[in-house]
PDB file of C-alpha atoms and ligand atoms in Angstrom:
ATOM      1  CA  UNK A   1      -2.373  10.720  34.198  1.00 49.00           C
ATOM      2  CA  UNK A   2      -2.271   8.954  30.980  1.00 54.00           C
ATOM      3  CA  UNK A   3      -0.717  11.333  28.295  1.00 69.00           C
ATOM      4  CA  UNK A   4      -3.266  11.256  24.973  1.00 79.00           C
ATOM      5  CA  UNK A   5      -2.815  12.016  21.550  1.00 95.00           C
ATOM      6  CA  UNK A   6      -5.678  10.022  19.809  1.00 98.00           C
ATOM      7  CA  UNK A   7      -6.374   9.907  16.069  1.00 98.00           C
ATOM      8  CA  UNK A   8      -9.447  12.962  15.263  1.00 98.00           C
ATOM      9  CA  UNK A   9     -12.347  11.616  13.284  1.00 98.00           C
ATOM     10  CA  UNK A  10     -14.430  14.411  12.377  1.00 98.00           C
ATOM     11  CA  UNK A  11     -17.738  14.322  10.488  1.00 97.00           C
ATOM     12  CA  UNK A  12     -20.287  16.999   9.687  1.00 96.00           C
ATOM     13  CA  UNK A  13     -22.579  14.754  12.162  1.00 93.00           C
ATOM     14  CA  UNK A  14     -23.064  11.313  12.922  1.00 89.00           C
ATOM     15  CA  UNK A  15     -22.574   9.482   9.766  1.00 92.00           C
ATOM     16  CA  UNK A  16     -19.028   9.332   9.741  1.00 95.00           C
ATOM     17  CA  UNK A  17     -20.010   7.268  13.063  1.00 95.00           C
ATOM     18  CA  UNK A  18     -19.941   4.156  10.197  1.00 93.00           C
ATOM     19  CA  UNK A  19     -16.253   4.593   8.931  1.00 96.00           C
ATOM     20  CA  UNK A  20     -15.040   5.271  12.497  1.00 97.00           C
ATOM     21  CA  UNK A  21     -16.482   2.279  13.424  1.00 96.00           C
ATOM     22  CA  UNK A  22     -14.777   0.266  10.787  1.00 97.00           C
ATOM     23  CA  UNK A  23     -11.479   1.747  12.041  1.00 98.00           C
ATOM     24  CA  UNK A  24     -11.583   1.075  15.480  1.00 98.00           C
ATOM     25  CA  UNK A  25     -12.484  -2.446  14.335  1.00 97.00           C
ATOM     26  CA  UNK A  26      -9.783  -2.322  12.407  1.00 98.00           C
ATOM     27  CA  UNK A  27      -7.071  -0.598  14.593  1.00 98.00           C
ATOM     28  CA  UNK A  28      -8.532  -0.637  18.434  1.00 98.00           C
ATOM     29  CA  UNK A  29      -5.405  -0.421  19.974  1.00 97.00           C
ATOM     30  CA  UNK A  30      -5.446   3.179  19.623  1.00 98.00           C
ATOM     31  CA  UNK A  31      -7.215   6.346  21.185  1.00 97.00           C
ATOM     32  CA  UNK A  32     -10.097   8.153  19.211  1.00 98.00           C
ATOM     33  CA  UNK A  33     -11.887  11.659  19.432  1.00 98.00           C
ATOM     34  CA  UNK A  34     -14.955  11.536  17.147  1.00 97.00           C
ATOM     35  CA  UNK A  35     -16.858  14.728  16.392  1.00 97.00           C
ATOM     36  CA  UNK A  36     -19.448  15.530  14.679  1.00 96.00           C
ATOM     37  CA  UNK A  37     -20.873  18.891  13.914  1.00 96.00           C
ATOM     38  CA  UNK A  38     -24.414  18.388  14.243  1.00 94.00           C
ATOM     39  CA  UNK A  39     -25.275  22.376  15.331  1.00 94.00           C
ATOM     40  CA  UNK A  40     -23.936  23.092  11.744  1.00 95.00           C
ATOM     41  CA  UNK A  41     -25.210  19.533  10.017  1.00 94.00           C
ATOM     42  CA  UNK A  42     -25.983  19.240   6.900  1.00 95.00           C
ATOM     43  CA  UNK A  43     -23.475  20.281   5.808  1.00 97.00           C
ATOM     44  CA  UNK A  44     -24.073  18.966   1.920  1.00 96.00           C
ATOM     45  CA  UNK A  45     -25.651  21.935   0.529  1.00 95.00           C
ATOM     46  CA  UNK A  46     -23.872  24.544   2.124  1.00 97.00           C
ATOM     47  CA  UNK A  47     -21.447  27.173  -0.159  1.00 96.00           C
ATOM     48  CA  UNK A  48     -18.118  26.145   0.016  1.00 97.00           C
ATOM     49  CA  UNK A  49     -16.458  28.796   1.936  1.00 97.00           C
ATOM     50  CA  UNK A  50     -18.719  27.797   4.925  1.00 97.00           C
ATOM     51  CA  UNK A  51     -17.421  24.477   4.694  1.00 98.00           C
ATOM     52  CA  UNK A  52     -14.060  25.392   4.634  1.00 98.00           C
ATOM     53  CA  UNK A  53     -14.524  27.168   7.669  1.00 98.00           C
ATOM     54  CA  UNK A  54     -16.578  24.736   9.588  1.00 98.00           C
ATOM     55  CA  UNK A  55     -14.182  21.875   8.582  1.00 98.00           C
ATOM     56  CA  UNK A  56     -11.295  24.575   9.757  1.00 98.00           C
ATOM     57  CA  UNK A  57     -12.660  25.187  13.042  1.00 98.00           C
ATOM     58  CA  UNK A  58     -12.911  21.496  13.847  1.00 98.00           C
ATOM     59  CA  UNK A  59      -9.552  20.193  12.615  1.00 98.00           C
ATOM     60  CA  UNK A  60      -7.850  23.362  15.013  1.00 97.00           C
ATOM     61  CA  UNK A  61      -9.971  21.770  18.023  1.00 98.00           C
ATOM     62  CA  UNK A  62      -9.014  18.547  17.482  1.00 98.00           C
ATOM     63  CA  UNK A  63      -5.351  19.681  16.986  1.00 97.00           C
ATOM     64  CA  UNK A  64      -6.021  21.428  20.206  1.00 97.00           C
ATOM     65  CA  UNK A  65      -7.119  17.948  21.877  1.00 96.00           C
ATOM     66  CA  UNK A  66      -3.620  17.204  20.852  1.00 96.00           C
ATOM     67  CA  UNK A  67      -4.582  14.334  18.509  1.00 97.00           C
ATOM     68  CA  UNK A  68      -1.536  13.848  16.231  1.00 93.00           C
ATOM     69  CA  UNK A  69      -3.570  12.701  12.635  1.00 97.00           C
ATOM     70  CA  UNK A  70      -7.536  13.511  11.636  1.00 98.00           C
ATOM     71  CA  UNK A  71      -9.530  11.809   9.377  1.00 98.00           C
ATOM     72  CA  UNK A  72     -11.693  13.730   7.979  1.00 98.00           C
ATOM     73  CA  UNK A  73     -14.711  11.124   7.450  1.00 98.00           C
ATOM     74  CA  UNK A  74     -17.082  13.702   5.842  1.00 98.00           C
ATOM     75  CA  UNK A  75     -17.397  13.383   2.110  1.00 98.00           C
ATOM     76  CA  UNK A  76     -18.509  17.084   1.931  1.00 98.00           C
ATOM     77  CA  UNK A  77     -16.187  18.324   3.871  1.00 98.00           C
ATOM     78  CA  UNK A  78     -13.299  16.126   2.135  1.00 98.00           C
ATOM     79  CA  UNK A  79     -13.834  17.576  -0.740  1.00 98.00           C
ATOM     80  CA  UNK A  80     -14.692  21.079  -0.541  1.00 96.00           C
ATOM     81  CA  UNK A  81     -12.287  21.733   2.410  1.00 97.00           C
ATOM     82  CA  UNK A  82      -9.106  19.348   2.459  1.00 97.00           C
ATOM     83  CA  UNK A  83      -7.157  20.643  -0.081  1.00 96.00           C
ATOM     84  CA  UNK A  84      -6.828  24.322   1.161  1.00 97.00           C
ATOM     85  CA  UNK A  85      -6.072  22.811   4.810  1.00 97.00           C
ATOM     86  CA  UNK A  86      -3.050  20.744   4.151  1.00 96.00           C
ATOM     87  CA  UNK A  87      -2.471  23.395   1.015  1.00 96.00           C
ATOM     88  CA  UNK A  88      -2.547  26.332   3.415  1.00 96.00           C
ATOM     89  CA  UNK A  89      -3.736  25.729   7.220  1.00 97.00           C
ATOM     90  CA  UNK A  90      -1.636  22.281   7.997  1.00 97.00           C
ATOM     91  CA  UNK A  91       1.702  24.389   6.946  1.00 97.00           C
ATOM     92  CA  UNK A  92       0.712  27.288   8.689  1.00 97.00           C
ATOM     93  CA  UNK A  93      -0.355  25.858  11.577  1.00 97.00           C
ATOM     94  CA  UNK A  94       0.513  22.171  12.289  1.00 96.00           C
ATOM     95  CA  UNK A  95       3.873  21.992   9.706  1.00 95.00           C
ATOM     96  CA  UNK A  96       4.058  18.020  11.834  1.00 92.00           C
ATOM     97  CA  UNK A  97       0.723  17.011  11.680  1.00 95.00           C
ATOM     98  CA  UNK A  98      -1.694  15.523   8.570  1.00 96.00           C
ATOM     99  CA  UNK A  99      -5.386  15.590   7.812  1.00 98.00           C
ATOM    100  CA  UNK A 100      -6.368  13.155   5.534  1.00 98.00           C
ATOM    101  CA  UNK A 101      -9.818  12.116   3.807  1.00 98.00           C
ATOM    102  CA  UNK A 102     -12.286   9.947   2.731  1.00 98.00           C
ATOM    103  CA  UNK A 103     -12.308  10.603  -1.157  1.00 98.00           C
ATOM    104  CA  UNK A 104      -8.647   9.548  -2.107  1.00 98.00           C
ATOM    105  CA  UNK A 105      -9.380   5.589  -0.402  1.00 98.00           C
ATOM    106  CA  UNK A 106     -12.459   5.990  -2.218  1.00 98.00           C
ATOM    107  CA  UNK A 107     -11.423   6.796  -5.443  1.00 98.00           C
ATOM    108  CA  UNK A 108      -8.225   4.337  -5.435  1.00 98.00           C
ATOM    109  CA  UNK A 109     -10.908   1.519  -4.512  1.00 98.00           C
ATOM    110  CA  UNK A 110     -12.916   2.346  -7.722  1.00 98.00           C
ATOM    111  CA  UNK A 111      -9.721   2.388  -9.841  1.00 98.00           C
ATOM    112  CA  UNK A 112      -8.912  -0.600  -9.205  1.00 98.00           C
ATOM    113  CA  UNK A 113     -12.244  -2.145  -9.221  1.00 98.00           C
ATOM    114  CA  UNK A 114     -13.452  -1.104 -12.858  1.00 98.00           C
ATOM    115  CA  UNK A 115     -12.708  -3.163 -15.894  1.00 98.00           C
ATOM    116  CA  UNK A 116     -14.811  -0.810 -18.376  1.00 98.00           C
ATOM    117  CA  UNK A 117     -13.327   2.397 -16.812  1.00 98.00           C
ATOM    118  CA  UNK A 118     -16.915   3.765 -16.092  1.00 98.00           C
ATOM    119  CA  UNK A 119     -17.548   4.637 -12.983  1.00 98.00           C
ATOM    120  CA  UNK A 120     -20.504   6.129 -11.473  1.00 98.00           C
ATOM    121  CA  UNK A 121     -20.615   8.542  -8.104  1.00 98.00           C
ATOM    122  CA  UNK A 122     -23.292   9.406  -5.574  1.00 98.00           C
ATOM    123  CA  UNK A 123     -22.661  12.302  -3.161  1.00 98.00           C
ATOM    124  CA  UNK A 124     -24.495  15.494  -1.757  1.00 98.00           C
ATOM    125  CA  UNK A 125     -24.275  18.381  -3.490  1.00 97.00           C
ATOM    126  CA  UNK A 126     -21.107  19.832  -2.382  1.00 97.00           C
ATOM    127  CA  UNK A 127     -19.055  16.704  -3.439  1.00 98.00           C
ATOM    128  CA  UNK A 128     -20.927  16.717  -6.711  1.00 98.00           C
ATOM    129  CA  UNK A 129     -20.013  20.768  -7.361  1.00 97.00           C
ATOM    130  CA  UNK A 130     -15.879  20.496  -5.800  1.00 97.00           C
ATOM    131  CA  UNK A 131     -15.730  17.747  -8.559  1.00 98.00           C
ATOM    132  CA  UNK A 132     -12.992  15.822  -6.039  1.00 98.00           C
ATOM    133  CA  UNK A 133     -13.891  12.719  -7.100  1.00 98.00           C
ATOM    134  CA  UNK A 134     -13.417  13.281 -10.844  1.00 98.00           C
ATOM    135  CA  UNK A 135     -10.250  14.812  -9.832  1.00 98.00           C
ATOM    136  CA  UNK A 136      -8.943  12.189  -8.171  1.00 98.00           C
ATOM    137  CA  UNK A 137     -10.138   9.305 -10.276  1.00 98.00           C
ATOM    138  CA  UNK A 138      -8.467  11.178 -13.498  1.00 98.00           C
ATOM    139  CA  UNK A 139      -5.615  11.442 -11.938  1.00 98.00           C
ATOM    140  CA  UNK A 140      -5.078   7.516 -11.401  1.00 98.00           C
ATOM    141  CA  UNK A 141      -6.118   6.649 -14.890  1.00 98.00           C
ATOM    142  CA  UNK A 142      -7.420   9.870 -16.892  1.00 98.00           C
ATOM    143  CA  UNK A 143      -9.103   7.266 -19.365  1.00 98.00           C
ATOM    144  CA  UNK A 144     -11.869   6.454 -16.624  1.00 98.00           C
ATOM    145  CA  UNK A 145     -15.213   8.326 -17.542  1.00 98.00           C
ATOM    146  CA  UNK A 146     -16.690   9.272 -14.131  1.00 98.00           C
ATOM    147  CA  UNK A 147     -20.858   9.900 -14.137  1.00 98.00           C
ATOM    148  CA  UNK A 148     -21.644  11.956 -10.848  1.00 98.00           C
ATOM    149  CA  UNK A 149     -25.437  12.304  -9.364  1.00 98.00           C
ATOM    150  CA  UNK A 150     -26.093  14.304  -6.529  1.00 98.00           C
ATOM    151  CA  UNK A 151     -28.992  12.767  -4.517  1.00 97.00           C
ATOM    152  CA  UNK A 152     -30.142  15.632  -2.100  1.00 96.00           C
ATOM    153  CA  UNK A 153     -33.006  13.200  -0.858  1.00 97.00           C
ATOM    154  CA  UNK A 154     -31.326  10.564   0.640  1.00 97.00           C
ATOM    155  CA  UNK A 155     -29.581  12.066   3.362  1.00 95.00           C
ATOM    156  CA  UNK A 156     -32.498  13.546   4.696  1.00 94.00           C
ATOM    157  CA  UNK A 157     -34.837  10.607   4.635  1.00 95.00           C
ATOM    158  CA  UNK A 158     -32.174   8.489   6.666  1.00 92.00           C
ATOM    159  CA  UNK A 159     -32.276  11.269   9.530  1.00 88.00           C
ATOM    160  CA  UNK A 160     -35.974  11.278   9.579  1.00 90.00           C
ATOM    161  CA  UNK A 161     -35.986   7.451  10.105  1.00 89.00           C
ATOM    162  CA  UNK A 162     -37.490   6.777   6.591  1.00 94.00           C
ATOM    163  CA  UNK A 163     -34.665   4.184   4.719  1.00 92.00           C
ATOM    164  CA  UNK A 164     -37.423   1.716   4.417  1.00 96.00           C
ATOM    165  CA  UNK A 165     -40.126   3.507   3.054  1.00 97.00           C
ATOM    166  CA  UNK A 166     -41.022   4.170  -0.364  1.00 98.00           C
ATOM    167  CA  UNK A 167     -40.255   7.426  -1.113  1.00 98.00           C
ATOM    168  CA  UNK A 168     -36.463   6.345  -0.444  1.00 98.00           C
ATOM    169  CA  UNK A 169     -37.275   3.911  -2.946  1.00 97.00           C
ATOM    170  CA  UNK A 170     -38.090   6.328  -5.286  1.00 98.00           C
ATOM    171  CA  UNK A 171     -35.308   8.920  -4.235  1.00 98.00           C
ATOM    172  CA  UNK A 172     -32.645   6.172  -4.905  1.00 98.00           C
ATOM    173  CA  UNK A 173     -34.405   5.121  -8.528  1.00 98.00           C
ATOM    174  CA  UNK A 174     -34.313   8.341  -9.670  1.00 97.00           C
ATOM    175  CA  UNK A 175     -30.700   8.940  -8.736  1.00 97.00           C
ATOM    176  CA  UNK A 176     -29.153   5.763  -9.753  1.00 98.00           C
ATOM    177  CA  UNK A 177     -31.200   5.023 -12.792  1.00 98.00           C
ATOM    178  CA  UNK A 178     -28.998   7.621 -15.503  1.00 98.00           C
ATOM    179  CA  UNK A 179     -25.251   6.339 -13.799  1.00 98.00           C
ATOM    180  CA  UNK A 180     -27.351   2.726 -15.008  1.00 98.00           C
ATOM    181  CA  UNK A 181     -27.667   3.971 -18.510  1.00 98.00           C
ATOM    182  CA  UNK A 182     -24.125   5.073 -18.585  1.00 98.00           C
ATOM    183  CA  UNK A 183     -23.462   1.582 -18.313  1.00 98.00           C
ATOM    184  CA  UNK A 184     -20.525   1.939 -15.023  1.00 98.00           C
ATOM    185  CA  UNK A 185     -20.015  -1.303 -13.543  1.00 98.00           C
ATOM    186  CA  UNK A 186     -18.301   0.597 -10.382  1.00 98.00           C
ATOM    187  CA  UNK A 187     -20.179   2.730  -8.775  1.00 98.00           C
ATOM    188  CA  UNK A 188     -18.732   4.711  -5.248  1.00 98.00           C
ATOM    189  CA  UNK A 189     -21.334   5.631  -1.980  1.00 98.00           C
ATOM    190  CA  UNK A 190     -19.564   8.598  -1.830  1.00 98.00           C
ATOM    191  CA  UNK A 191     -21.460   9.942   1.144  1.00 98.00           C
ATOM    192  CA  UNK A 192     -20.962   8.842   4.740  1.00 96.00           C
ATOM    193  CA  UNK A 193     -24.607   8.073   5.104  1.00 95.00           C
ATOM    194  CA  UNK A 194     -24.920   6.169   1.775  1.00 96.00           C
ATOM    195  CA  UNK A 195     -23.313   2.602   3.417  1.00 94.00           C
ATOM    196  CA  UNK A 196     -26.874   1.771   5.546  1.00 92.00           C
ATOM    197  CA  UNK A 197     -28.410   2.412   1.852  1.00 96.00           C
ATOM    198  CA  UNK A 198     -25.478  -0.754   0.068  1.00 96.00           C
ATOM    199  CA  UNK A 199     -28.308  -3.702   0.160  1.00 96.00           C
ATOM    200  CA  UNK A 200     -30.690  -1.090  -1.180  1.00 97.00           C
ATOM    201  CA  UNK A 201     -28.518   0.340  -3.673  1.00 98.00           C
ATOM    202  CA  UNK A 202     -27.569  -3.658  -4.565  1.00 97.00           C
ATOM    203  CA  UNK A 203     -30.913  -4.563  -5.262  1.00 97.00           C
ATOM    204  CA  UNK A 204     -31.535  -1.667  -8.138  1.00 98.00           C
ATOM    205  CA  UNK A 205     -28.183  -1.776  -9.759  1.00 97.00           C
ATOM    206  CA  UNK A 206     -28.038  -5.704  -9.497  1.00 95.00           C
ATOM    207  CA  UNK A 207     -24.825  -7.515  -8.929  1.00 91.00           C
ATOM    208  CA  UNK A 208     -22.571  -6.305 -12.431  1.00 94.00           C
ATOM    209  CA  UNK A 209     -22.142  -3.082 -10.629  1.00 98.00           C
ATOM    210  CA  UNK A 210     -19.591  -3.120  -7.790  1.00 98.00           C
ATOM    211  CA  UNK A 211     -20.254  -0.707  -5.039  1.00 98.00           C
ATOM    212  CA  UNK A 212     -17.815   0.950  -2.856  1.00 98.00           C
ATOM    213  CA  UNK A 213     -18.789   1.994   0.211  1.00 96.00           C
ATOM    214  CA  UNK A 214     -16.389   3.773   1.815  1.00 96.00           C
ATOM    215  CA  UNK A 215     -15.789   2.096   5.825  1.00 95.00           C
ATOM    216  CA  UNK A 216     -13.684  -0.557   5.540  1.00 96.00           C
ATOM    217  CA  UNK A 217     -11.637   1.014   2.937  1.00 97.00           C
ATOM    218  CA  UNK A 218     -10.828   3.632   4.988  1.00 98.00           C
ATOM    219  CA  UNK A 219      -9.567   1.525   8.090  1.00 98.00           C
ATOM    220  CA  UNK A 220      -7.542  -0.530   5.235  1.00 98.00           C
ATOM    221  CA  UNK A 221      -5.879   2.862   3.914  1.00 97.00           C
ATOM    222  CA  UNK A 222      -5.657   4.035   7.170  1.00 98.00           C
ATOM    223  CA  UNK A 223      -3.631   1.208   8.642  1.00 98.00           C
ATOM    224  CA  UNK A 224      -1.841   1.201   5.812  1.00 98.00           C
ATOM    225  CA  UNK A 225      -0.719   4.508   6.125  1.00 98.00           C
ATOM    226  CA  UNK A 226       0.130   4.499   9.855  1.00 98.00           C
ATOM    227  CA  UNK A 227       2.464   1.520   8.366  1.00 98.00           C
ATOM    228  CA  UNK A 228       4.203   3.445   6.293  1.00 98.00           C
ATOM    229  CA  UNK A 229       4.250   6.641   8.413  1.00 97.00           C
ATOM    230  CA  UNK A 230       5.793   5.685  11.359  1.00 96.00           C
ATOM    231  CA  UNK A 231       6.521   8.727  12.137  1.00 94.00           C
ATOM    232  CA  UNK A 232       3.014   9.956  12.951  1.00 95.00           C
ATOM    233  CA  UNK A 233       2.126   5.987  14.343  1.00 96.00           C
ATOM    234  CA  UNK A 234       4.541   6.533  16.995  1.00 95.00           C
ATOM    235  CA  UNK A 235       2.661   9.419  18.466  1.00 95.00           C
ATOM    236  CA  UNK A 236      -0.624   8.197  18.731  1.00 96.00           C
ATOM    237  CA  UNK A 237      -1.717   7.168  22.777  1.00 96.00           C
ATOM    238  CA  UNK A 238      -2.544   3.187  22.600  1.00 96.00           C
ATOM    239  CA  UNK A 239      -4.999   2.702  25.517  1.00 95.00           C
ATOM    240  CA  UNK A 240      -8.483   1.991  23.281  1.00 96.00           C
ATOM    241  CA  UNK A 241     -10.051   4.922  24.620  1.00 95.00           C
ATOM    242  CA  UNK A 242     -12.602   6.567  22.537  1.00 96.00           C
ATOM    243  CA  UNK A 243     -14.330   9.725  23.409  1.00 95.00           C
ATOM    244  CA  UNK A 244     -17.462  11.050  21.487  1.00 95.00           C
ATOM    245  CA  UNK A 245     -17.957  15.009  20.974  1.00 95.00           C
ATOM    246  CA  UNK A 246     -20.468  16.731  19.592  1.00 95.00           C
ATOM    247  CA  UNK A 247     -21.568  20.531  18.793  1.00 96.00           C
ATOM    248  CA  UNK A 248     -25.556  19.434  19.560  1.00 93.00           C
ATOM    249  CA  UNK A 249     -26.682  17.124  22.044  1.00 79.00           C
ATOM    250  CA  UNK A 250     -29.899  16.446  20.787  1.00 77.00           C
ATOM    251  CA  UNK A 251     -31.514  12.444  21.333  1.00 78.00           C
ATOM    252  CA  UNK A 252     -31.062  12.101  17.100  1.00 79.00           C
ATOM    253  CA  UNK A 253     -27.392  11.902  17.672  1.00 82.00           C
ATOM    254  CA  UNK A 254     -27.506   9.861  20.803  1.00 81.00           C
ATOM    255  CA  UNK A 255     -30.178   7.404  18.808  1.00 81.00           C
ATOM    256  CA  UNK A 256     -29.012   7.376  15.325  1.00 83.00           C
ATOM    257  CA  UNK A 257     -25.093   7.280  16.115  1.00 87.00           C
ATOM    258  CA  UNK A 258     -25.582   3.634  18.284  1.00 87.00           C
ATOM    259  CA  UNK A 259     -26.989   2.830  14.566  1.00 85.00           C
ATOM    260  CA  UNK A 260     -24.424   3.991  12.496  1.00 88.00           C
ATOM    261  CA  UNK A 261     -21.838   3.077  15.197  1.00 93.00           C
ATOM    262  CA  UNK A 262     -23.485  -0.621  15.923  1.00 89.00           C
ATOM    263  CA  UNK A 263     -23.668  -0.136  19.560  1.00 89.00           C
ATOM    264  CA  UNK A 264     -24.511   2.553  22.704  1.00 88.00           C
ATOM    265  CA  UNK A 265     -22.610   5.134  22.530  1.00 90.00           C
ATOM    266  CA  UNK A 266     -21.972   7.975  25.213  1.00 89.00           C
ATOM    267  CA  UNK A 267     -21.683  12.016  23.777  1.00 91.00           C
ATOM    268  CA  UNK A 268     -20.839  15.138  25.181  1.00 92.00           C
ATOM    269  CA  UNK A 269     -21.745  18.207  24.155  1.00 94.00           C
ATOM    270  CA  UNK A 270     -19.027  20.952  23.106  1.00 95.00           C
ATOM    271  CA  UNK A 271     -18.221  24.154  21.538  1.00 95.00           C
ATOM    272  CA  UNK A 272     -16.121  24.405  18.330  1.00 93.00           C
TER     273      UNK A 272
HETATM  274  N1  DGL B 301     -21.257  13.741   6.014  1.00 54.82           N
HETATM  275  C1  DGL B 301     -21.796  14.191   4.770  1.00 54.82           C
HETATM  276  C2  DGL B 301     -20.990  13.584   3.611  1.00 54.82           C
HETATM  277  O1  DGL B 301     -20.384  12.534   3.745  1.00 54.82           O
HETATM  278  C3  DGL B 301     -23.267  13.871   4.624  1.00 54.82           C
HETATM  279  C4  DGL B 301     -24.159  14.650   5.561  1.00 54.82           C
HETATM  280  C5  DGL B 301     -24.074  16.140   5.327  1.00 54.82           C
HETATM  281  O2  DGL B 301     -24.532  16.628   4.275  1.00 54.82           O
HETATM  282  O3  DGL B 301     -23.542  16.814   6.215  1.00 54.82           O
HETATM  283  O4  DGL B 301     -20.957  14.153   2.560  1.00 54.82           O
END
């Protein structure tokens, strides 16, 4: 039997489906769990503590799949729950082992993409109130001013099948119009779903704002890490398998995650 330790790639459902498929393009050689929560999804306007304890219970399965290094691919869950697990749970629990997230790549990206050091951020709720990605982009350069809109609308409309129509239209005006009038010319998708919104987005803000969306920059910061962290690279299986889990079975996930993952894709249904 082969002996696995895949990478984790855990999202609150199926959107995280996008950056996991820009790291397996990235880095196929290795073995994957996804899972996504999607008995528990959304999981952007939930209270914190729930979060934590979602995001908690799905790390210590994964770590139970034996996967040696999770990326947490939920923006939500990045930044209301990451801290306090490699703060508290990793050295606890998993001393060896790392979690990492979605808002640090993110943030980095933006950094170094600004010139006026205004840079505007669109997130659920949860990643709006935790603050993370003010946190993080002060702490590169605490000169950057950093304009935050939480667009509860959006993720909602996506799951219902409506990103064409015009009330997404409208949703996406009404959030991006003020980070416009604060002048940014960076502006960071800092939601998993946000990335099938980029042409969208492009075609209010125009082409002086730079977007980052957050898929590709994650496989880039990912393989960079496993570079420098051979250590962890060393454990991870390399047979390209890739197994997708998921909390609720339901035909959304099986229809919406072969369009945020860009093919079919085969789930099964477990408990957390
Ligand atoms: N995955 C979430 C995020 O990136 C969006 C969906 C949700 O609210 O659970 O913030």
């Amino acid at each position: 039997m082969l002996k696995k330790s895949p990478i984790g790639i855990f999202d609150s459902g199926f959107g995280g489906l996008e950056v996991f498929r820009e790291i397996v393009k990235l880095l196929p050689e290795y073995d994957y769990i996804y899972l996504g929560d999607t008995a528990r999804a959304p999981y952007g306007a939930r209270a914190q503590a729930e979060i934590y304890k979602f995001t908690e219970q799905a790390v210590d399965f994964l770590f139970k799949q034996d996967c040696a290094l999770i990326i947490s691919a939920c923006n939500t869950a990045s930044s209301e729950a990451l801290r306090k697990i490699q703060q508290n749970y990793l050295i606890k629990n998993y001393p060896d082992k790392r979690v990492l997230g979605v808002v640090i790549p993110a943030a980095e990206s933006a950094a170094e993409l600004t010139k006026n050091k205004k840079i505007g951020v669109i997130a659920t709720q949860g990643t709006v109130a935790s603050e993370s990605f003010i946190r993080e982009l002060k702490k590169i350069d605490k000169n950057i001013e950093v304009y935050q809109m939480a667009c509860p609308l959006l993720v909602p409309l996506i799951e219902t099948g409506k990103e064409n129509s015009k009330e997404m239209e409208l949703a996406l005006e009404e959030c991006l119009k003020p980070l416009i009038e604060k002048h940014i010319d960076t502006l960071i998708l800092g939601c998993t779903h946000y990335g099938l919104l980029s042409d969208k987005i492009r075609d209010i803000t125009g082409k002086g704002i730079k977007i980052v969306s957050e898929g590709k920059i994650v496989a880039e910061k990912l393989k960079d890490y496993l570079k420098r962290h051979r250590e962890i690279e060393e454990k991870i299986s390399k047979n390209s398998l890739i197994e997708f889990l998921t909390t609720d079975l339901t035909e959304k996930f099986q229809k919406l995650g072969s369009v945020f993952f860009g093919c079919e894709i085969e789930v099964k249904k477990v408990d957390i």
